[in-house]
Structure formats: C-alpha cells, structure tokens
Amino acid sequence: MPETEAKTLQEVHRLLRDLLKPNMRIYWTDFICSYLGMLAASVSAALLGLGSPLAWVAIVGAALLAYRSAVFIHEIVHFPGRRSFRTFRMVWNGLVGVPFFIPLFMYECHAEHHNWRHYGTRRDAEYVPLARLPRTAIVGVLAAAPVLPFYGLLRFGVYAPMSWVVPALRRRVWVKSSALKLDIEHEGAVPAPGRQARSWRLQEVATSGWLAAVAGGAIWGLIPLAWLAQFYLTYFVVVVLNTTRLLGAHRYVGDEEGMSVLEQVRDTLNYDHRPLLDALWAPVGLRLHALHHMVPALPYHQYSAAHARLLEHLPEDSFYHRSRARSLPRSLRELWDRAGHRREFDGLRAREILAMTDRTR
C-alpha cells in the first residue's frame, strides 16, 4: 500500500474510531420491525386478493420491507467474529435466509469484494467491468431479473438433491452455484473441511427442506397458488431494486488487476442528496457505498455521522467528495454512456479512467 494512502486511511480511521461498535439494539429493532411490517403487508395483500389495487400497493410495501430485511445479510457477513451477532445471525438465517433461498453461506464470498487483490477481478463475484463491455452486458443484467426468483428453486430443489445422490456433482454445485453474484462466470471455493463444511451442509439441507415443504403444501392444496404468485411478485420487485442498485453502486471500470482501497472508493458511489428516497432502493447503509468500501467495519447505523465527518474534514476536491453521485438515474445514464464509448478505454488502466472521470465531474 502506498505511504500516502496508508496515511489517509489512518486519518480516516482516527476520525471514525468511536463509531465502529455495532449497537445491537438498533439492529434488532430495525430488523424485527422491517420483518413484521413485511408480514403485515403480505397478509394484507393476500386478504385483498390480486384483483384489488390496494393489494398491489401492499405488495410493493412488502417488497420494500422484505428487501430491507434481506439486506441485513450484508451487515452479518462483515461481523463474522463478533459474539454479539451470533444470535442475530441465526435468527436472520431462519426468518429470511432460508425462506428466501439466500442462506448465509451463499454470501460468504463477499469478502473477496473488499480484498484489494481481488476487487474487480475474476475472484470478485459481485463485479463485472461493465464500462468496458458492450451495452448488451448491462441489458443482460437487467433482463435476468424476471428469472432470478426461480434460481433458488433450481439451486435447492434440483442441484442440491442431485449432488447428494451423485457425489461427482458436489464440487461443481459448490463452485458454480453457491454464491450471490453479478458475474455469472465466477467460480467460488468449496467449504473448508470441518465447521464450515458442516454449516454449509446444514443450511443447504434446511433450505431444500423448506422448498420441499412449500412444494408439498402447494401440491396438496394447503398453500393457494395465489400466495405463491404473490411471493414471486414480491421477490421480483426485490430483485429489480437490488439489480438496479448494483448497477449504480460502482463505475465498473476495473481492469482485472485489483484496486487499492482508495481506488475502490473512487470506483464506488455515495448517494447523499436524497437520503430518505435513496434508502428505499439502497437500504441499511448501502446508499453510502463508497464509505463502506473505505471502512468496511463501520456499522450501518453510523454511516450518516461518519459521512458528515469525512465531508467536513477532507478537502472539497478529495477522492471522497468526488464519490458523491447526484442520483441513481444519472449514474445509470453515465454507466450506459461509458459503455457506449468503451473503445476509448482500450489499453487504459482503471486508475487512468478514474482520473478522466474525476476531471469531468
């Protein structure tokens, strides 16, 4: 790490060191209220029936709260060693992870997204250099949204049971189908023998068992098909929100060589102009994503305070100030424009493209 970058990060951590302790009361209150609100909205929609306009309003409300509940997976994976998260982790996995087919082991690959050696490379499941690819790559990401809700059915209803019966498929299922990823070509790692392997298998069996129970309930008429349709619609809205957020989270100019922490911040965006609106599509702190890449150990409920401090103490022409985006639509338009002029980036490294971007902001 360059000396100047090390000094900058040391200064940032000095400014924010009193904000690094998670407040579990906030986590529990936020998660439980979001989860119960999702259930209430879902029940309301089911009682009203899909023919009622109010039911669709309730479905959107349920989706927003389901999205907020689900995004806590991001916080959980960033505090793997904290004992205070142990119960929270288990409760979240039981109430959201398993029922929504996103058990925690599917997101353990997130650590690679913050590793300076792996960020933006093939080891990073959450990154594709979209600014260097044809615009069809962006269209493809958006076009996948309608079918993504079915991925959990395939992963835990087909792949997992098949791999239990055919051991030769086991490694392939772990490597190819056990990560929440933007890069569909990404290959993950198999679980380490021992505790991790047992945990992954238990979560997989629980999720497959839940899916089997739901399928059985539908076949025997215990679960109305309208409820399953409503679940799909809720899940679809969540996927659309998260996919759109992902497209606006970074500038995606990576060159497959990894990026230092400050380069990651320059390649990542903060949305602080409309905090209430932005929190709907980027909940639980994700709207300040550049801040998160600079200080991954910062709990989400301290993001606003940390962001204000950094804006006050860092120069107005600093890398951090330049991470501020005006709006999600504008960021998406800029990504589309960069992809349209991608050939101008041929032969340029990520830091050179970021310098060009800085000059035009």
Short mmCIF file of C-alpha atoms in Angstrom, two decimals:
data_model
loop_
_atom_site.label_atom_id
_atom_site.label_comp_id
_atom_site.label_asym_id
_atom_site.label_seq_id
_atom_site.Cartn_x
_atom_site.Cartn_y
_atom_site.Cartn_z
CA MET A 1 0.00 0.00 0.00
CA PRO A 2 1.45 3.42 -0.95
CA GLU A 3 2.57 5.51 2.02
CA THR A 4 0.21 8.39 1.19
CA GLU A 5 -2.77 6.02 1.01
CA ALA A 6 -1.82 4.40 4.31
CA LYS A 7 -1.67 7.83 5.97
CA THR A 8 -5.04 8.80 4.50
CA LEU A 9 -6.69 5.62 5.78
CA GLN A 10 -5.09 6.07 9.19
CA GLU A 11 -6.52 9.59 9.35
CA VAL A 12 -9.96 8.32 8.31
CA HIS A 13 -9.92 5.60 10.96
CA ARG A 14 -8.79 8.12 13.57
CA LEU A 15 -11.77 10.32 12.71
CA LEU A 16 -14.23 7.43 12.88
CA ARG A 17 -12.83 5.11 15.53
CA ASP A 18 -15.53 5.99 18.07
CA LEU A 19 -18.23 4.89 15.59
CA LEU A 20 -17.05 1.32 14.94
CA LYS A 21 -19.01 -0.56 17.61
CA PRO A 22 -22.34 -2.04 16.40
CA ASN A 23 -25.37 -1.24 18.53
CA MET A 24 -27.33 -4.50 18.59
CA ARG A 25 -30.48 -2.80 19.89
CA ILE A 26 -30.64 -0.83 16.65
CA TYR A 27 -30.00 -3.97 14.59
CA TRP A 28 -32.70 -5.97 16.34
CA THR A 29 -35.27 -3.16 16.34
CA ASP A 30 -34.72 -2.32 12.67
CA PHE A 31 -34.75 -5.93 11.51
CA ILE A 32 -37.75 -7.08 13.57
CA CYS A 33 -39.84 -4.02 12.64
CA SER A 34 -38.97 -4.45 8.95
CA TYR A 35 -39.75 -8.16 9.08
CA LEU A 36 -43.07 -7.75 10.90
CA GLY A 37 -44.03 -4.92 8.56
CA MET A 38 -43.31 -7.19 5.60
CA LEU A 39 -45.52 -9.91 7.08
CA ALA A 40 -48.35 -7.45 7.77
CA ALA A 41 -48.20 -6.06 4.22
CA SER A 42 -48.06 -9.57 2.75
CA VAL A 43 -51.07 -10.75 4.74
CA SER A 44 -52.98 -7.62 3.74
CA ALA A 45 -52.26 -8.27 0.07
CA ALA A 46 -53.32 -11.90 0.41
CA LEU A 47 -56.61 -10.95 2.08
CA LEU A 48 -57.36 -8.28 -0.51
CA GLY A 49 -56.54 -10.53 -3.47
CA LEU A 50 -54.51 -9.65 -6.54
CA GLY A 51 -57.60 -8.14 -8.18
CA SER A 52 -57.57 -5.24 -5.73
CA PRO A 53 -55.42 -2.15 -6.50
CA LEU A 54 -54.69 -1.86 -2.78
CA ALA A 55 -53.20 -5.35 -2.86
CA TRP A 56 -50.58 -4.16 -5.33
CA VAL A 57 -49.74 -1.25 -3.06
CA ALA A 58 -49.35 -3.74 -0.21
CA ILE A 59 -47.10 -5.95 -2.36
CA VAL A 60 -44.81 -3.03 -3.13
CA GLY A 61 -44.70 -2.19 0.58
CA ALA A 62 -43.97 -5.82 1.44
CA ALA A 63 -41.20 -5.90 -1.18
CA LEU A 64 -39.52 -2.77 0.19
CA LEU A 65 -39.58 -4.19 3.71
CA ALA A 66 -38.51 -7.65 2.52
CA TYR A 67 -35.60 -6.01 0.72
CA ARG A 68 -34.58 -4.14 3.85
CA SER A 69 -34.84 -7.33 5.90
CA ALA A 70 -32.78 -9.29 3.39
CA VAL A 71 -30.01 -6.69 3.12
CA PHE A 72 -29.01 -7.36 6.72
CA ILE A 73 -27.06 -10.28 5.25
CA HIS A 74 -24.52 -7.66 4.18
CA GLU A 75 -24.02 -6.48 7.73
CA ILE A 76 -23.85 -10.02 9.11
CA VAL A 77 -21.03 -11.14 6.82
CA HIS A 78 -18.97 -8.09 7.81
CA PHE A 79 -19.02 -9.02 11.50
CA PRO A 80 -18.35 -12.77 11.39
CA GLY A 81 -16.31 -12.92 14.58
CA ARG A 82 -18.47 -10.79 16.87
CA ARG A 83 -20.24 -12.82 19.54
CA SER A 84 -22.96 -10.16 19.73
CA PHE A 85 -24.03 -11.14 16.19
CA ARG A 86 -24.29 -14.87 16.91
CA THR A 87 -27.99 -14.94 17.80
CA PHE A 88 -28.85 -12.26 15.25
CA ARG A 89 -27.14 -14.35 12.57
CA MET A 90 -29.15 -17.47 13.42
CA VAL A 91 -32.48 -15.62 13.67
CA TRP A 92 -31.91 -13.81 10.37
CA ASN A 93 -30.97 -17.03 8.62
CA GLY A 94 -34.08 -18.79 9.95
CA LEU A 95 -36.55 -15.99 9.17
CA VAL A 96 -35.10 -14.64 5.91
CA GLY A 97 -32.10 -16.57 4.63
CA VAL A 98 -33.71 -20.00 4.35
CA PRO A 99 -37.27 -18.91 3.35
CA PHE A 100 -35.93 -16.56 0.65
CA PHE A 101 -33.37 -19.11 -0.62
CA ILE A 102 -30.42 -16.90 0.31
CA PRO A 103 -28.85 -18.72 3.29
CA LEU A 104 -25.79 -17.04 4.70
CA PHE A 105 -23.25 -19.35 3.11
CA MET A 106 -24.30 -18.01 -0.29
CA TYR A 107 -22.79 -14.62 0.61
CA GLU A 108 -19.56 -15.60 2.31
CA CYS A 109 -17.82 -14.79 -0.97
CA HIS A 110 -18.46 -11.10 -0.24
CA ALA A 111 -15.07 -10.83 1.49
CA GLU A 112 -13.41 -11.06 -1.92
CA HIS A 113 -15.22 -7.88 -2.98
CA HIS A 114 -13.27 -5.91 -0.39
CA ASN A 115 -9.90 -7.57 -0.88
CA TRP A 116 -7.65 -5.13 -2.78
CA ARG A 117 -6.06 -8.01 -4.65
CA HIS A 118 -9.41 -9.40 -5.81
CA TYR A 119 -11.73 -6.41 -6.19
CA GLY A 120 -12.76 -6.09 -9.82
CA THR A 121 -11.05 -9.34 -10.83
CA ARG A 122 -12.41 -12.79 -11.65
CA ARG A 123 -12.21 -13.59 -7.96
CA ASP A 124 -14.84 -10.90 -7.27
CA ALA A 125 -18.32 -12.41 -7.64
CA GLU A 126 -20.03 -9.01 -7.37
CA TYR A 127 -18.17 -7.13 -10.08
CA VAL A 128 -18.20 -7.09 -13.87
CA PRO A 129 -16.28 -4.35 -15.77
CA LEU A 130 -19.48 -3.16 -17.43
CA ALA A 131 -17.95 0.14 -18.58
CA ARG A 132 -15.51 -1.87 -20.72
CA LEU A 133 -18.15 -4.21 -22.17
CA PRO A 134 -20.83 -3.72 -24.84
CA ARG A 135 -24.08 -2.22 -23.66
CA THR A 136 -25.70 -5.61 -24.16
CA ALA A 137 -23.97 -6.69 -20.93
CA ILE A 138 -25.96 -4.07 -18.99
CA VAL A 139 -29.15 -5.10 -20.76
CA GLY A 140 -28.41 -8.72 -19.89
CA VAL A 141 -28.08 -7.92 -16.20
CA LEU A 142 -31.48 -6.20 -16.22
CA ALA A 143 -33.11 -8.87 -18.39
CA ALA A 144 -32.17 -11.57 -15.86
CA ALA A 145 -34.39 -10.01 -13.16
CA PRO A 146 -37.64 -11.86 -14.06
CA VAL A 147 -35.98 -15.28 -13.85
CA LEU A 148 -33.74 -14.72 -10.82
CA PRO A 149 -36.56 -15.52 -8.34
CA PHE A 150 -36.53 -19.04 -9.78
CA TYR A 151 -32.81 -19.53 -9.19
CA GLY A 152 -33.37 -20.62 -5.60
CA LEU A 153 -35.80 -23.29 -6.80
CA LEU A 154 -33.17 -24.62 -9.19
CA ARG A 155 -30.29 -24.41 -6.69
CA PHE A 156 -32.05 -26.02 -3.73
CA GLY A 157 -34.76 -28.00 -5.47
CA VAL A 158 -32.67 -29.61 -8.23
CA TYR A 159 -28.91 -29.07 -7.93
CA ALA A 160 -28.60 -29.82 -4.23
CA PRO A 161 -30.64 -33.07 -4.21
CA MET A 162 -28.88 -34.27 -7.37
CA SER A 163 -25.46 -33.65 -5.82
CA TRP A 164 -26.46 -35.67 -2.76
CA VAL A 165 -27.24 -38.62 -5.00
CA VAL A 166 -24.37 -38.11 -7.48
CA PRO A 167 -21.23 -37.20 -5.48
CA ALA A 168 -19.37 -36.25 -8.66
CA LEU A 169 -21.65 -33.21 -8.94
CA ARG A 170 -20.98 -31.99 -5.40
CA ARG A 171 -17.89 -29.90 -6.10
CA ARG A 172 -19.47 -28.32 -9.17
CA VAL A 173 -22.53 -27.26 -7.18
CA TRP A 174 -20.36 -25.64 -4.52
CA VAL A 175 -18.10 -23.88 -7.03
CA LYS A 176 -20.65 -22.75 -9.63
CA SER A 177 -23.91 -22.35 -7.73
CA SER A 178 -23.18 -21.30 -4.16
CA ALA A 179 -22.72 -17.54 -4.38
CA LEU A 180 -24.92 -14.49 -4.79
CA LYS A 181 -23.14 -12.99 -7.73
CA LEU A 182 -23.24 -10.47 -10.54
CA ASP A 183 -20.55 -12.27 -12.52
CA ILE A 184 -22.22 -15.47 -13.70
CA GLU A 185 -18.83 -16.93 -14.71
CA HIS A 186 -17.43 -16.57 -11.19
CA GLU A 187 -16.26 -19.77 -9.54
CA GLY A 188 -16.21 -19.90 -5.78
CA ALA A 189 -14.48 -22.17 -3.31
CA VAL A 190 -15.67 -25.36 -1.69
CA PRO A 191 -16.29 -25.11 2.05
CA ALA A 192 -13.31 -25.87 4.26
CA PRO A 193 -13.49 -29.27 5.98
CA GLY A 194 -14.87 -29.23 9.48
CA ARG A 195 -17.04 -26.46 10.90
CA GLN A 196 -17.59 -24.53 7.68
CA ALA A 197 -18.48 -27.65 5.69
CA ARG A 198 -20.98 -28.73 8.36
CA SER A 199 -22.53 -25.24 8.47
CA TRP A 200 -22.91 -25.05 4.69
CA ARG A 201 -24.46 -28.53 4.51
CA LEU A 202 -26.89 -27.76 7.33
CA GLN A 203 -28.03 -24.53 5.68
CA GLU A 204 -28.38 -26.25 2.33
CA VAL A 205 -30.45 -29.10 3.78
CA ALA A 206 -32.65 -26.63 5.68
CA THR A 207 -33.29 -24.55 2.56
CA SER A 208 -34.00 -27.60 0.41
CA GLY A 209 -36.30 -28.93 3.14
CA TRP A 210 -38.19 -25.63 3.27
CA LEU A 211 -38.62 -25.69 -0.50
CA ALA A 212 -39.89 -29.28 -0.38
CA ALA A 213 -42.41 -28.35 2.32
CA VAL A 214 -43.72 -25.40 0.29
CA ALA A 215 -43.95 -27.53 -2.86
CA GLY A 216 -45.78 -30.24 -0.95
CA GLY A 217 -48.18 -27.71 0.52
CA ALA A 218 -48.96 -26.37 -2.95
CA ILE A 219 -49.45 -29.86 -4.42
CA TRP A 220 -51.81 -30.90 -1.65
CA GLY A 221 -53.76 -27.65 -1.85
CA LEU A 222 -52.66 -26.37 1.55
CA ILE A 223 -50.98 -23.32 0.04
CA PRO A 224 -53.07 -21.39 -2.52
CA LEU A 225 -51.36 -20.75 -5.83
CA ALA A 226 -52.29 -17.07 -5.46
CA TRP A 227 -49.98 -16.93 -2.44
CA LEU A 228 -47.11 -18.33 -4.49
CA ALA A 229 -47.82 -15.79 -7.23
CA GLN A 230 -47.73 -13.03 -4.63
CA PHE A 231 -44.43 -14.36 -3.27
CA TYR A 232 -42.97 -14.29 -6.78
CA LEU A 233 -44.15 -10.71 -7.35
CA THR A 234 -42.65 -9.61 -4.03
CA TYR A 235 -39.39 -11.38 -4.81
CA PHE A 236 -39.36 -9.90 -8.33
CA VAL A 237 -39.63 -6.34 -7.00
CA VAL A 238 -36.77 -7.06 -4.56
CA VAL A 239 -34.62 -8.41 -7.40
CA VAL A 240 -35.33 -5.38 -9.60
CA LEU A 241 -34.42 -3.00 -6.79
CA ASN A 242 -31.22 -4.85 -5.94
CA THR A 243 -30.18 -5.23 -9.58
CA THR A 244 -30.69 -1.52 -10.22
CA ARG A 245 -28.78 -0.69 -7.04
CA LEU A 246 -25.89 -2.90 -8.13
CA LEU A 247 -25.66 -1.12 -11.48
CA GLY A 248 -25.45 2.21 -9.68
CA ALA A 249 -23.09 1.10 -6.92
CA HIS A 250 -19.85 1.34 -8.92
CA ARG A 251 -18.40 2.92 -12.04
CA TYR A 252 -17.29 -0.57 -13.17
CA VAL A 253 -14.07 0.49 -14.90
CA GLY A 254 -11.99 -2.31 -13.36
CA ASP A 255 -9.09 -3.76 -15.34
CA GLU A 256 -8.95 -7.25 -13.71
CA GLU A 257 -5.86 -6.22 -11.71
CA GLY A 258 -7.42 -5.42 -8.36
CA MET A 259 -7.66 -1.96 -6.80
CA SER A 260 -6.31 -0.37 -3.66
CA VAL A 261 -8.79 0.83 -1.06
CA LEU A 262 -8.78 4.41 -2.30
CA GLU A 263 -9.12 3.25 -5.90
CA GLN A 264 -12.13 1.22 -4.81
CA VAL A 265 -13.62 4.33 -3.24
CA ARG A 266 -13.07 6.25 -6.48
CA ASP A 267 -14.77 3.44 -8.41
CA THR A 268 -17.72 3.43 -5.97
CA LEU A 269 -20.53 5.91 -5.36
CA ASN A 270 -22.25 7.60 -2.43
CA TYR A 271 -25.82 8.86 -2.68
CA ASP A 272 -26.42 11.57 -0.10
CA HIS A 273 -28.65 14.13 -1.80
CA ARG A 274 -31.98 12.38 -1.17
CA PRO A 275 -31.34 10.17 1.87
CA LEU A 276 -34.95 9.11 2.51
CA LEU A 277 -35.68 8.23 -1.12
CA ASP A 278 -32.28 6.61 -1.68
CA ALA A 279 -32.73 4.46 1.43
CA LEU A 280 -35.68 2.74 -0.29
CA TRP A 281 -33.58 1.29 -3.11
CA ALA A 282 -30.31 1.12 -1.13
CA PRO A 283 -31.36 0.29 2.45
CA VAL A 284 -29.28 -0.46 5.55
CA GLY A 285 -26.50 1.93 4.61
CA LEU A 286 -25.92 0.76 1.03
CA ARG A 287 -26.60 4.23 -0.36
CA LEU A 288 -23.19 5.29 1.08
CA HIS A 289 -21.32 2.50 -0.65
CA ALA A 290 -18.04 4.36 -1.17
CA LEU A 291 -17.89 4.99 2.57
CA HIS A 292 -18.47 1.29 3.15
CA HIS A 293 -15.56 0.33 0.89
CA MET A 294 -13.27 2.70 2.75
CA VAL A 295 -14.32 1.48 6.22
CA PRO A 296 -15.96 -1.96 5.85
CA ALA A 297 -16.04 -2.44 9.64
CA LEU A 298 -18.34 0.56 10.14
CA PRO A 299 -21.87 -0.46 11.28
CA TYR A 300 -24.62 0.86 9.05
CA HIS A 301 -26.32 2.95 11.74
CA GLN A 302 -23.21 5.14 11.97
CA TYR A 303 -22.89 5.82 8.24
CA SER A 304 -24.60 9.21 8.27
CA ALA A 305 -22.45 10.51 11.13
CA ALA A 306 -19.28 9.14 9.56
CA HIS A 307 -20.15 10.59 6.16
CA ALA A 308 -20.74 14.03 7.64
CA ARG A 309 -17.39 13.95 9.45
CA LEU A 310 -15.46 12.97 6.35
CA LEU A 311 -17.12 15.67 4.25
CA GLU A 312 -16.17 18.21 6.91
CA HIS A 313 -12.56 17.12 7.46
CA LEU A 314 -11.45 16.05 3.98
CA PRO A 315 -10.68 18.71 1.31
CA GLU A 316 -13.52 19.55 -1.05
CA ASP A 317 -11.51 18.26 -4.01
CA SER A 318 -10.69 14.96 -2.27
CA PHE A 319 -11.33 11.50 -3.66
CA TYR A 320 -14.15 11.12 -1.15
CA HIS A 321 -16.06 14.20 -2.22
CA ARG A 322 -15.83 13.04 -5.82
CA SER A 323 -17.61 9.81 -4.88
CA ARG A 324 -20.87 11.73 -4.35
CA ALA A 325 -23.43 10.93 -7.04
CA ARG A 326 -26.37 13.21 -7.82
CA SER A 327 -28.95 10.47 -8.38
CA LEU A 328 -29.31 6.84 -9.36
CA PRO A 329 -30.82 7.62 -12.81
CA ARG A 330 -27.87 9.90 -13.58
CA SER A 331 -25.36 7.23 -12.52
CA LEU A 332 -27.09 4.63 -14.68
CA ARG A 333 -27.01 7.02 -17.62
CA GLU A 334 -23.29 7.66 -17.07
CA LEU A 335 -22.60 3.91 -16.98
CA TRP A 336 -24.56 3.49 -20.21
CA ASP A 337 -22.59 6.33 -21.82
CA ARG A 338 -19.24 4.89 -20.71
CA ALA A 339 -20.17 1.50 -22.13
CA GLY A 340 -21.10 3.23 -25.38
CA HIS A 341 -17.61 4.73 -25.61
CA ARG A 342 -15.82 1.71 -24.20
CA ARG A 343 -13.26 1.53 -27.01
CA GLU A 344 -11.81 4.79 -25.73
CA PHE A 345 -10.71 2.82 -22.65
CA ASP A 346 -8.75 0.18 -24.56
CA GLY A 347 -5.28 -0.10 -23.08
CA LEU A 348 -6.07 2.19 -20.14
CA ARG A 349 -5.81 1.03 -16.55
CA ALA A 350 -8.63 1.60 -14.09
CA ARG A 351 -6.82 4.42 -12.29
CA GLU A 352 -6.35 6.27 -15.58
CA ILE A 353 -10.06 6.01 -16.44
CA LEU A 354 -10.99 7.13 -12.93
CA ALA A 355 -8.72 10.15 -13.33
CA MET A 356 -10.52 11.01 -16.57
CA THR A 357 -13.87 10.60 -14.82
CA ASP A 358 -12.77 12.85 -11.96
CA ARG A 359 -11.87 15.63 -14.38
CA THR A 360 -15.31 15.57 -15.97
CA ARG A 361 -17.31 15.64 -12.73
#
